[in-house]
């Protein structure tokens, strides 16, 4: 089963769907800090970059990573060039912030 890393605890139908198809690792409370992510990212196939960035050092350490999915609209916190050099797909969820932005 593919392994997904989620740096912060999330809940709801999206997370339930993710857990039904993948082995998902996330903190029970709080968030994984950069050093924690750096030490564990090597074993994951994907990361849902919620509340954290993914820089070049993390990407180089992520030997199995195939996708970085941004839980939001932009790629500001992702080193997209380094991901591309390592054949890692970067995706986002631009509609996820539409309602809150409108409010």
Coordinates of C-alpha atoms in Angstrom, one line a residue:
X1 CA 0.0 0.0 0.0
X2 CA 1.3 3.5 -0.9
X3 CA 2.3 5.7 2.1
X4 CA 1.2 9.3 2.5
X5 CA 2.6 11.8 4.9
X6 CA 0.4 14.6 6.3
X7 CA 2.3 17.0 8.5
X8 CA -0.8 18.2 10.5
X9 CA -3.8 16.4 11.8
X10 CA -6.8 16.8 9.4
X11 CA -10.3 15.4 9.6
X12 CA -13.3 15.1 7.4
X13 CA -14.4 13.2 4.3
X14 CA -11.3 14.0 2.3
X15 CA -9.0 12.5 5.0
X16 CA -11.3 9.5 5.4
X17 CA -11.1 8.9 1.6
X18 CA -7.3 9.2 1.8
X19 CA -7.1 6.7 4.7
X20 CA -9.3 4.2 2.8
X21 CA -6.9 4.0 -0.1
X22 CA -3.4 4.7 1.5
X23 CA -1.4 4.2 4.6
X24 CA -1.6 7.7 6.1
X25 CA 0.8 9.0 8.7
X26 CA 0.0 12.2 10.6
X27 CA 0.6 13.6 14.1
X28 CA -2.2 13.0 16.7
X29 CA -2.0 16.6 17.6
X30 CA 0.2 19.6 16.8
X31 CA 2.3 19.3 13.7
X32 CA 5.5 17.7 12.5
X33 CA 8.3 20.2 12.4
X34 CA 10.8 20.5 9.5
X35 CA 13.4 18.3 11.2
X36 CA 10.8 15.6 11.8
X37 CA 9.6 15.7 8.2
X38 CA 13.2 15.6 6.9
X39 CA 14.0 12.5 9.0
X40 CA 10.9 10.6 7.8
X41 CA 10.0 11.8 4.3
X42 CA 12.3 9.2 2.7
X43 CA 9.8 6.4 3.2
X44 CA 6.7 8.1 1.7
X45 CA 5.2 8.0 -1.8
X46 CA 3.3 11.2 -1.3
X47 CA 3.0 14.2 1.0
X48 CA 0.0 16.4 1.5
X49 CA 1.8 19.6 2.2
X50 CA -0.7 21.1 4.6
X51 CA 0.8 23.6 7.0
X52 CA 4.3 23.0 5.9
X53 CA 6.7 23.6 3.0
X54 CA 8.7 21.1 1.0
X55 CA 12.1 22.5 0.2
X56 CA 15.0 21.2 -2.0
X57 CA 16.7 19.4 0.9
X58 CA 13.5 17.6 1.8
X59 CA 12.9 16.6 -1.9
X60 CA 16.4 15.2 -2.2
X61 CA 15.9 13.2 1.0
X62 CA 12.6 11.8 -0.3
X63 CA 13.8 8.8 -2.3
X64 CA 10.3 7.3 -2.9
X65 CA 8.3 10.5 -3.3
X66 CA 6.2 10.7 -6.4
X67 CA 3.7 13.5 -5.6
X68 CA 3.5 16.6 -3.5
X69 CA 0.0 17.8 -3.1
X70 CA -0.5 21.3 -1.7
X71 CA -3.6 21.7 0.5
X72 CA -4.4 25.1 -0.9
X73 CA -4.1 27.2 -4.0
X74 CA -0.4 28.2 -4.4
X75 CA 3.0 26.6 -4.7
X76 CA 4.8 29.2 -2.6
X77 CA 6.1 26.8 0.0
X78 CA 7.2 24.1 -2.5
X79 CA 10.5 24.0 -4.4
X80 CA 8.8 23.1 -7.7
X81 CA 12.0 23.2 -9.7
X82 CA 13.7 20.7 -7.5
X83 CA 10.6 18.5 -7.5
X84 CA 10.6 18.6 -11.4
X85 CA 14.3 17.7 -11.4
X86 CA 13.4 14.6 -9.3
X87 CA 10.4 13.7 -11.4
X88 CA 8.0 14.4 -8.6
X89 CA 4.5 15.7 -9.5
X90 CA 3.3 18.8 -7.7
X91 CA -0.4 19.4 -7.5
X92 CA -2.6 21.8 -5.6
X93 CA -6.3 22.3 -4.7
X94 CA -7.1 25.8 -5.8
X95 CA -10.8 25.5 -5.0
X96 CA -10.1 24.7 -1.4
X97 CA -9.7 28.4 -0.5
X98 CA -12.4 29.9 -2.7
X99 CA -15.2 30.1 0.0
X100 CA -12.9 31.4 2.8
X101 CA -11.4 34.0 0.4
X102 CA -14.9 35.2 -0.6
X103 CA -15.9 35.5 3.0

